[in-house]
Amino acid sequence: MRGIQVIVVAGTLMAGAVGLKAQEPFLSISEPPYIPTAQTEWRSLMVSIAAHGAASGFDAWTSWQRPERNSLLASNGRFDASSAYRKAGIFAGASLIEVLVVYKWGKKHPWLARACRIANFTSAAMLASAGIHNLSNRR
């Protein structure tokens, strides 16, 4: 029985080795390595902008008609529609500048897209924590 197993394994190995050439390496070194396309960078940048926008909206929703300490957003000391418009404008302006900077200089400096993603996710975390804080302080 042992002899039959050895013959089967040896035959399988020889049959698989028939297609290999001695001069050709098993793994081709001449093939260029896989480099992800720039689309992946754009997708992750857009996801980070969406996270920042969602967190900004959540913070605005939890701040609605509440006292506002930020003098840039405060309208008569409260967060109202004009404050929400300002907050949305600041978010839209920052996002537009990020996209334009990454579009213009992103291929030459790939760290720009990474820095924008980190900044967006950090801002999203800070705004989400501010919104959670606002929810916990409701009266």
N, C-alpha and C. Protein backbone atom coordinates (compact mmCIF):
# COMPACT_ATOMS: atom_id res chain seq x y z
N MET A 1 0.83 -1.19 0.00
CA MET A 1 0.00 0.00 0.00
C MET A 1 0.86 1.25 0.00
N ARG A 2 1.95 1.21 0.77
CA ARG A 2 2.85 2.36 0.86
C ARG A 2 3.50 2.63 -0.49
N GLY A 3 3.83 1.61 -1.22
CA GLY A 3 4.46 1.76 -2.53
C GLY A 3 3.53 2.43 -3.54
N ILE A 4 2.24 2.12 -3.46
CA ILE A 4 1.27 2.73 -4.36
C ILE A 4 1.15 4.22 -4.08
N GLN A 5 1.15 4.60 -2.80
CA GLN A 5 1.06 6.02 -2.45
C GLN A 5 2.28 6.78 -2.97
N VAL A 6 3.47 6.19 -2.85
CA VAL A 6 4.68 6.84 -3.34
C VAL A 6 4.61 7.01 -4.86
N ILE A 7 4.13 6.01 -5.56
CA ILE A 7 4.03 6.08 -7.02
C ILE A 7 3.02 7.16 -7.43
N VAL A 8 1.89 7.25 -6.73
CA VAL A 8 0.86 8.25 -7.06
C VAL A 8 1.40 9.66 -6.81
N VAL A 9 2.07 9.87 -5.69
CA VAL A 9 2.63 11.19 -5.38
C VAL A 9 3.71 11.56 -6.38
N ALA A 10 4.59 10.63 -6.71
CA ALA A 10 5.67 10.90 -7.67
C ALA A 10 5.09 11.20 -9.05
N GLY A 11 4.08 10.46 -9.46
CA GLY A 11 3.44 10.70 -10.76
C GLY A 11 2.76 12.06 -10.81
N THR A 12 2.12 12.44 -9.73
CA THR A 12 1.47 13.75 -9.67
C THR A 12 2.49 14.86 -9.76
N LEU A 13 3.59 14.74 -9.05
CA LEU A 13 4.64 15.76 -9.10
C LEU A 13 5.26 15.86 -10.48
N MET A 14 5.51 14.71 -11.12
CA MET A 14 6.11 14.75 -12.45
C MET A 14 5.14 15.32 -13.48
N ALA A 15 3.87 15.00 -13.36
CA ALA A 15 2.88 15.53 -14.31
C ALA A 15 2.76 17.05 -14.16
N GLY A 16 2.86 17.54 -12.95
CA GLY A 16 2.80 18.99 -12.73
C GLY A 16 4.06 19.69 -13.19
N ALA A 17 5.19 19.00 -13.15
CA ALA A 17 6.46 19.61 -13.52
C ALA A 17 6.68 19.63 -15.02
N VAL A 18 5.85 18.92 -15.79
CA VAL A 18 6.03 18.87 -17.24
C VAL A 18 5.86 20.25 -17.85
N GLY A 19 4.95 21.06 -17.33
CA GLY A 19 4.69 22.39 -17.89
C GLY A 19 5.73 23.42 -17.53
N LEU A 20 6.63 23.12 -16.62
CA LEU A 20 7.64 24.10 -16.22
C LEU A 20 8.87 24.01 -17.11
N LYS A 21 9.47 25.14 -17.39
CA LYS A 21 10.70 25.19 -18.17
C LYS A 21 11.85 25.50 -17.22
N ALA A 22 12.99 24.93 -17.48
CA ALA A 22 14.14 25.12 -16.60
C ALA A 22 14.65 26.55 -16.63
N GLN A 23 14.53 27.23 -17.76
CA GLN A 23 15.05 28.58 -17.88
C GLN A 23 14.10 29.64 -17.31
N GLU A 24 12.85 29.29 -17.13
CA GLU A 24 11.85 30.25 -16.68
C GLU A 24 11.62 30.07 -15.17
N PRO A 25 11.76 31.14 -14.40
CA PRO A 25 11.52 31.01 -12.96
C PRO A 25 10.05 30.73 -12.69
N PHE A 26 9.80 30.10 -11.56
CA PHE A 26 8.44 29.75 -11.18
C PHE A 26 7.59 31.01 -11.02
N LEU A 27 8.12 32.02 -10.36
CA LEU A 27 7.45 33.31 -10.22
C LEU A 27 8.17 34.30 -11.13
N SER A 28 7.44 34.93 -11.98
CA SER A 28 8.04 35.86 -12.93
C SER A 28 8.42 37.15 -12.21
N ILE A 29 9.70 37.48 -12.23
CA ILE A 29 10.19 38.69 -11.58
C ILE A 29 10.00 39.90 -12.48
N SER A 30 9.88 39.67 -13.78
CA SER A 30 9.78 40.78 -14.72
C SER A 30 8.42 41.48 -14.66
N GLU A 31 7.41 40.85 -14.08
CA GLU A 31 6.10 41.49 -13.99
C GLU A 31 6.16 42.62 -12.97
N PRO A 32 5.59 43.76 -13.32
CA PRO A 32 5.59 44.86 -12.34
C PRO A 32 4.69 44.52 -11.16
N PRO A 33 5.04 44.98 -9.99
CA PRO A 33 4.20 44.70 -8.83
C PRO A 33 2.87 45.44 -8.95
N TYR A 34 1.87 44.90 -8.30
CA TYR A 34 0.54 45.53 -8.32
C TYR A 34 0.58 46.83 -7.53
N ILE A 35 0.21 47.89 -8.19
CA ILE A 35 0.14 49.20 -7.54
C ILE A 35 -1.31 49.64 -7.59
N PRO A 36 -1.93 49.90 -6.45
CA PRO A 36 -3.33 50.31 -6.47
C PRO A 36 -3.50 51.62 -7.22
N THR A 37 -4.62 51.76 -7.87
CA THR A 37 -4.88 52.96 -8.66
C THR A 37 -5.23 54.13 -7.76
N ALA A 38 -5.23 55.31 -8.37
CA ALA A 38 -5.57 56.52 -7.63
C ALA A 38 -7.03 56.54 -7.22
N GLN A 39 -7.85 55.70 -7.85
CA GLN A 39 -9.27 55.66 -7.50
C GLN A 39 -9.46 55.23 -6.05
N THR A 40 -8.61 54.33 -5.58
CA THR A 40 -8.70 53.91 -4.18
C THR A 40 -8.46 55.10 -3.26
N GLU A 41 -7.50 55.95 -3.61
CA GLU A 41 -7.23 57.13 -2.81
C GLU A 41 -8.44 58.06 -2.80
N TRP A 42 -9.07 58.24 -3.95
CA TRP A 42 -10.24 59.12 -4.02
C TRP A 42 -11.39 58.54 -3.22
N ARG A 43 -11.58 57.23 -3.31
CA ARG A 43 -12.69 56.62 -2.59
C ARG A 43 -12.52 56.81 -1.09
N SER A 44 -11.33 56.57 -0.58
CA SER A 44 -11.11 56.72 0.86
C SER A 44 -11.19 58.18 1.28
N LEU A 45 -10.77 59.10 0.40
CA LEU A 45 -10.90 60.52 0.71
C LEU A 45 -12.38 60.91 0.77
N MET A 46 -13.18 60.41 -0.16
CA MET A 46 -14.61 60.73 -0.15
C MET A 46 -15.31 60.11 1.07
N VAL A 47 -14.88 58.93 1.47
CA VAL A 47 -15.45 58.32 2.68
C VAL A 47 -15.12 59.17 3.90
N SER A 48 -13.90 59.69 3.97
CA SER A 48 -13.52 60.52 5.11
C SER A 48 -14.28 61.85 5.10
N ILE A 49 -14.51 62.41 3.91
CA ILE A 49 -15.30 63.65 3.82
C ILE A 49 -16.74 63.37 4.24
N ALA A 50 -17.29 62.23 3.83
CA ALA A 50 -18.65 61.87 4.23
C ALA A 50 -18.75 61.68 5.74
N ALA A 51 -17.74 61.06 6.34
CA ALA A 51 -17.74 60.89 7.80
C ALA A 51 -17.69 62.24 8.50
N HIS A 52 -16.86 63.14 7.98
CA HIS A 52 -16.76 64.49 8.55
C HIS A 52 -18.10 65.22 8.42
N GLY A 53 -18.74 65.11 7.26
CA GLY A 53 -20.04 65.76 7.05
C GLY A 53 -21.12 65.19 7.95
N ALA A 54 -21.14 63.87 8.11
CA ALA A 54 -22.14 63.24 8.97
C ALA A 54 -21.95 63.66 10.42
N ALA A 55 -20.71 63.70 10.87
CA ALA A 55 -20.45 64.12 12.25
C ALA A 55 -20.77 65.59 12.45
N SER A 56 -20.51 66.41 11.44
CA SER A 56 -20.85 67.83 11.53
C SER A 56 -22.36 68.02 11.61
N GLY A 57 -23.09 67.27 10.80
CA GLY A 57 -24.55 67.33 10.86
C GLY A 57 -25.09 66.83 12.19
N PHE A 58 -24.49 65.78 12.72
CA PHE A 58 -24.91 65.26 14.02
C PHE A 58 -24.68 66.29 15.12
N ASP A 59 -23.53 66.96 15.08
CA ASP A 59 -23.23 68.00 16.06
C ASP A 59 -24.22 69.16 15.93
N ALA A 60 -24.54 69.55 14.69
CA ALA A 60 -25.50 70.63 14.48
C ALA A 60 -26.89 70.23 14.99
N TRP A 61 -27.28 68.99 14.74
CA TRP A 61 -28.59 68.52 15.19
C TRP A 61 -28.70 68.52 16.71
N THR A 62 -27.64 68.10 17.38
CA THR A 62 -27.69 68.06 18.85
C THR A 62 -27.52 69.45 19.46
N SER A 63 -27.04 70.42 18.68
CA SER A 63 -26.86 71.79 19.19
C SER A 63 -28.06 72.68 18.89
N TRP A 64 -29.03 72.21 18.15
CA TRP A 64 -30.13 73.04 17.68
C TRP A 64 -30.88 73.70 18.84
N GLN A 65 -30.99 75.03 18.75
CA GLN A 65 -31.69 75.88 19.73
C GLN A 65 -31.09 75.78 21.14
N ARG A 66 -29.85 75.43 21.21
CA ARG A 66 -29.15 75.33 22.49
C ARG A 66 -28.18 76.50 22.59
N PRO A 67 -27.74 76.87 23.77
CA PRO A 67 -26.72 77.92 23.90
C PRO A 67 -25.44 77.50 23.18
N GLU A 68 -24.84 78.46 22.47
CA GLU A 68 -23.63 78.19 21.68
C GLU A 68 -22.50 79.07 22.17
N ARG A 69 -21.37 78.44 22.51
CA ARG A 69 -20.22 79.21 22.99
C ARG A 69 -19.32 79.69 21.86
N ASN A 70 -19.38 79.04 20.72
CA ASN A 70 -18.54 79.41 19.59
C ASN A 70 -19.08 80.72 19.00
N SER A 71 -18.31 81.78 19.11
CA SER A 71 -18.79 83.09 18.66
C SER A 71 -18.95 83.16 17.15
N LEU A 72 -18.24 82.32 16.41
CA LEU A 72 -18.40 82.29 14.96
C LEU A 72 -19.76 81.73 14.57
N LEU A 73 -20.25 80.76 15.32
CA LEU A 73 -21.52 80.13 15.00
C LEU A 73 -22.70 80.72 15.76
N ALA A 74 -22.44 81.34 16.89
CA ALA A 74 -23.53 81.81 17.75
C ALA A 74 -24.27 82.97 17.10
N SER A 75 -25.58 82.86 17.09
CA SER A 75 -26.43 83.94 16.63
C SER A 75 -27.32 84.29 17.82
N ASN A 76 -27.04 85.43 18.44
CA ASN A 76 -27.74 85.83 19.67
C ASN A 76 -27.51 84.80 20.78
N GLY A 77 -26.35 84.17 20.77
CA GLY A 77 -25.99 83.23 21.83
C GLY A 77 -26.57 81.84 21.68
N ARG A 78 -27.33 81.59 20.61
CA ARG A 78 -27.95 80.28 20.42
C ARG A 78 -27.59 79.73 19.04
N PHE A 79 -27.69 78.42 18.91
CA PHE A 79 -27.43 77.76 17.64
C PHE A 79 -28.76 77.64 16.90
N ASP A 80 -28.89 78.39 15.80
CA ASP A 80 -30.14 78.37 15.03
C ASP A 80 -29.83 78.15 13.55
N ALA A 81 -30.76 78.51 12.68
CA ALA A 81 -30.61 78.23 11.25
C ALA A 81 -29.39 78.93 10.66
N SER A 82 -29.16 80.19 11.03
CA SER A 82 -27.99 80.89 10.47
C SER A 82 -26.69 80.24 10.96
N SER A 83 -26.70 79.72 12.16
CA SER A 83 -25.52 78.99 12.66
C SER A 83 -25.30 77.71 11.86
N ALA A 84 -26.40 77.03 11.55
CA ALA A 84 -26.29 75.79 10.76
C ALA A 84 -25.78 76.10 9.35
N TYR A 85 -26.24 77.21 8.77
CA TYR A 85 -25.75 77.60 7.44
C TYR A 85 -24.25 77.90 7.49
N ARG A 86 -23.82 78.59 8.52
CA ARG A 86 -22.39 78.88 8.65
C ARG A 86 -21.58 77.60 8.81
N LYS A 87 -22.09 76.70 9.65
CA LYS A 87 -21.38 75.44 9.88
C LYS A 87 -21.30 74.62 8.59
N ALA A 88 -22.39 74.57 7.83
CA ALA A 88 -22.40 73.85 6.55
C ALA A 88 -21.46 74.52 5.55
N GLY A 89 -21.42 75.84 5.54
CA GLY A 89 -20.53 76.56 4.63
C GLY A 89 -19.07 76.32 4.95
N ILE A 90 -18.74 76.29 6.23
CA ILE A 90 -17.36 76.01 6.64
C ILE A 90 -16.97 74.60 6.21
N PHE A 91 -17.87 73.64 6.43
CA PHE A 91 -17.59 72.26 6.02
C PHE A 91 -17.43 72.16 4.50
N ALA A 92 -18.34 72.78 3.75
CA ALA A 92 -18.28 72.70 2.29
C ALA A 92 -17.01 73.37 1.76
N GLY A 93 -16.64 74.51 2.32
CA GLY A 93 -15.43 75.19 1.88
C GLY A 93 -14.18 74.38 2.16
N ALA A 94 -14.10 73.81 3.35
CA ALA A 94 -12.93 72.99 3.70
C ALA A 94 -12.85 71.75 2.81
N SER A 95 -13.99 71.12 2.55
CA SER A 95 -14.00 69.92 1.71
C SER A 95 -13.62 70.26 0.28
N LEU A 96 -14.12 71.37 -0.24
CA LEU A 96 -13.78 71.79 -1.60
C LEU A 96 -12.29 72.07 -1.72
N ILE A 97 -11.72 72.76 -0.75
CA ILE A 97 -10.28 73.05 -0.77
C ILE A 97 -9.48 71.75 -0.73
N GLU A 98 -9.89 70.80 0.12
CA GLU A 98 -9.19 69.52 0.19
C GLU A 98 -9.20 68.81 -1.16
N VAL A 99 -10.38 68.73 -1.78
CA VAL A 99 -10.49 68.02 -3.05
C VAL A 99 -9.64 68.70 -4.12
N LEU A 100 -9.67 70.03 -4.17
CA LEU A 100 -8.88 70.74 -5.17
C LEU A 100 -7.38 70.57 -4.95
N VAL A 101 -6.95 70.61 -3.70
CA VAL A 101 -5.52 70.44 -3.40
C VAL A 101 -5.07 69.02 -3.77
N VAL A 102 -5.86 68.02 -3.40
CA VAL A 102 -5.48 66.64 -3.72
C VAL A 102 -5.53 66.42 -5.24
N TYR A 103 -6.50 67.02 -5.92
CA TYR A 103 -6.59 66.88 -7.37
C TYR A 103 -5.38 67.52 -8.05
N LYS A 104 -4.98 68.69 -7.58
CA LYS A 104 -3.89 69.43 -8.22
C LYS A 104 -2.52 68.82 -7.89
N TRP A 105 -2.26 68.53 -6.63
CA TRP A 105 -0.92 68.11 -6.21
C TRP A 105 -0.87 66.70 -5.64
N GLY A 106 -1.98 65.95 -5.66
CA GLY A 106 -2.02 64.63 -5.03
C GLY A 106 -1.15 63.58 -5.68
N LYS A 107 -1.02 63.60 -7.00
CA LYS A 107 -0.19 62.59 -7.67
C LYS A 107 1.29 62.82 -7.39
N LYS A 108 1.68 64.08 -7.29
CA LYS A 108 3.09 64.39 -7.02
C LYS A 108 3.41 64.20 -5.54
N HIS A 109 2.45 64.50 -4.67
CA HIS A 109 2.64 64.39 -3.22
C HIS A 109 1.53 63.52 -2.64
N PRO A 110 1.68 62.19 -2.64
CA PRO A 110 0.61 61.31 -2.16
C PRO A 110 0.30 61.49 -0.68
N TRP A 111 1.18 62.09 0.07
CA TRP A 111 0.94 62.29 1.50
C TRP A 111 -0.18 63.31 1.72
N LEU A 112 -0.50 64.13 0.73
CA LEU A 112 -1.57 65.12 0.89
C LEU A 112 -2.92 64.45 1.10
N ALA A 113 -3.22 63.43 0.29
CA ALA A 113 -4.49 62.72 0.44
C ALA A 113 -4.55 62.03 1.79
N ARG A 114 -3.44 61.44 2.21
CA ARG A 114 -3.40 60.77 3.51
C ARG A 114 -3.61 61.76 4.64
N ALA A 115 -2.99 62.94 4.54
CA ALA A 115 -3.15 63.97 5.58
C ALA A 115 -4.59 64.47 5.62
N CYS A 116 -5.21 64.63 4.46
CA CYS A 116 -6.61 65.07 4.43
C CYS A 116 -7.53 64.01 5.03
N ARG A 117 -7.26 62.74 4.73
CA ARG A 117 -8.08 61.67 5.32
C ARG A 117 -7.95 61.66 6.84
N ILE A 118 -6.72 61.78 7.32
CA ILE A 118 -6.51 61.78 8.77
C ILE A 118 -7.20 62.98 9.40
N ALA A 119 -7.09 64.15 8.77
CA ALA A 119 -7.75 65.35 9.30
C ALA A 119 -9.26 65.19 9.31
N ASN A 120 -9.82 64.61 8.26
CA ASN A 120 -11.28 64.42 8.20
C ASN A 120 -11.77 63.45 9.27
N PHE A 121 -11.09 62.32 9.41
CA PHE A 121 -11.52 61.35 10.41
C PHE A 121 -11.32 61.89 11.83
N THR A 122 -10.26 62.67 12.04
CA THR A 122 -10.05 63.29 13.35
C THR A 122 -11.15 64.30 13.64
N SER A 123 -11.48 65.13 12.66
CA SER A 123 -12.56 66.10 12.83
C SER A 123 -13.89 65.39 13.07
N ALA A 124 -14.12 64.30 12.35
CA ALA A 124 -15.35 63.54 12.54
C ALA A 124 -15.44 62.99 13.96
N ALA A 125 -14.33 62.49 14.48
CA ALA A 125 -14.34 61.96 15.85
C ALA A 125 -14.59 63.07 16.86
N MET A 126 -13.96 64.23 16.65
CA MET A 126 -14.16 65.34 17.59
C MET A 126 -15.59 65.85 17.54
N LEU A 127 -16.16 65.99 16.34
CA LEU A 127 -17.52 66.48 16.22
C LEU A 127 -18.53 65.47 16.76
N ALA A 128 -18.28 64.18 16.53
CA ALA A 128 -19.17 63.16 17.08
C ALA A 128 -19.13 63.16 18.60
N SER A 129 -17.94 63.34 19.17
CA SER A 129 -17.87 63.39 20.64
C SER A 129 -18.55 64.65 21.16
N ALA A 130 -18.47 65.76 20.42
CA ALA A 130 -19.18 66.98 20.83
C ALA A 130 -20.69 66.75 20.77
N GLY A 131 -21.15 66.05 19.74
CA GLY A 131 -22.58 65.74 19.65
C GLY A 131 -23.05 64.83 20.76
N ILE A 132 -22.25 63.85 21.12
CA ILE A 132 -22.60 62.96 22.23
C ILE A 132 -22.62 63.75 23.53
N HIS A 133 -21.67 64.66 23.69
CA HIS A 133 -21.66 65.53 24.87
C HIS A 133 -22.93 66.38 24.92
N ASN A 134 -23.34 66.91 23.76
CA ASN A 134 -24.56 67.71 23.71
C ASN A 134 -25.78 66.88 24.11
N LEU A 135 -25.83 65.63 23.66
CA LEU A 135 -26.97 64.78 24.02
C LEU A 135 -27.00 64.48 25.51
N SER A 136 -25.83 64.33 26.11
CA SER A 136 -25.80 64.00 27.53
C SER A 136 -26.13 65.21 28.40
N ASN A 137 -26.04 66.43 27.85
CA ASN A 137 -26.33 67.64 28.63
C ASN A 137 -27.67 68.26 28.29
N ARG A 138 -28.59 67.50 27.73
CA ARG A 138 -29.92 68.03 27.41
C ARG A 138 -30.69 68.29 28.69
N ARG A 139 -31.46 69.37 28.68
CA ARG A 139 -32.30 69.69 29.84
C ARG A 139 -33.71 69.88 29.42
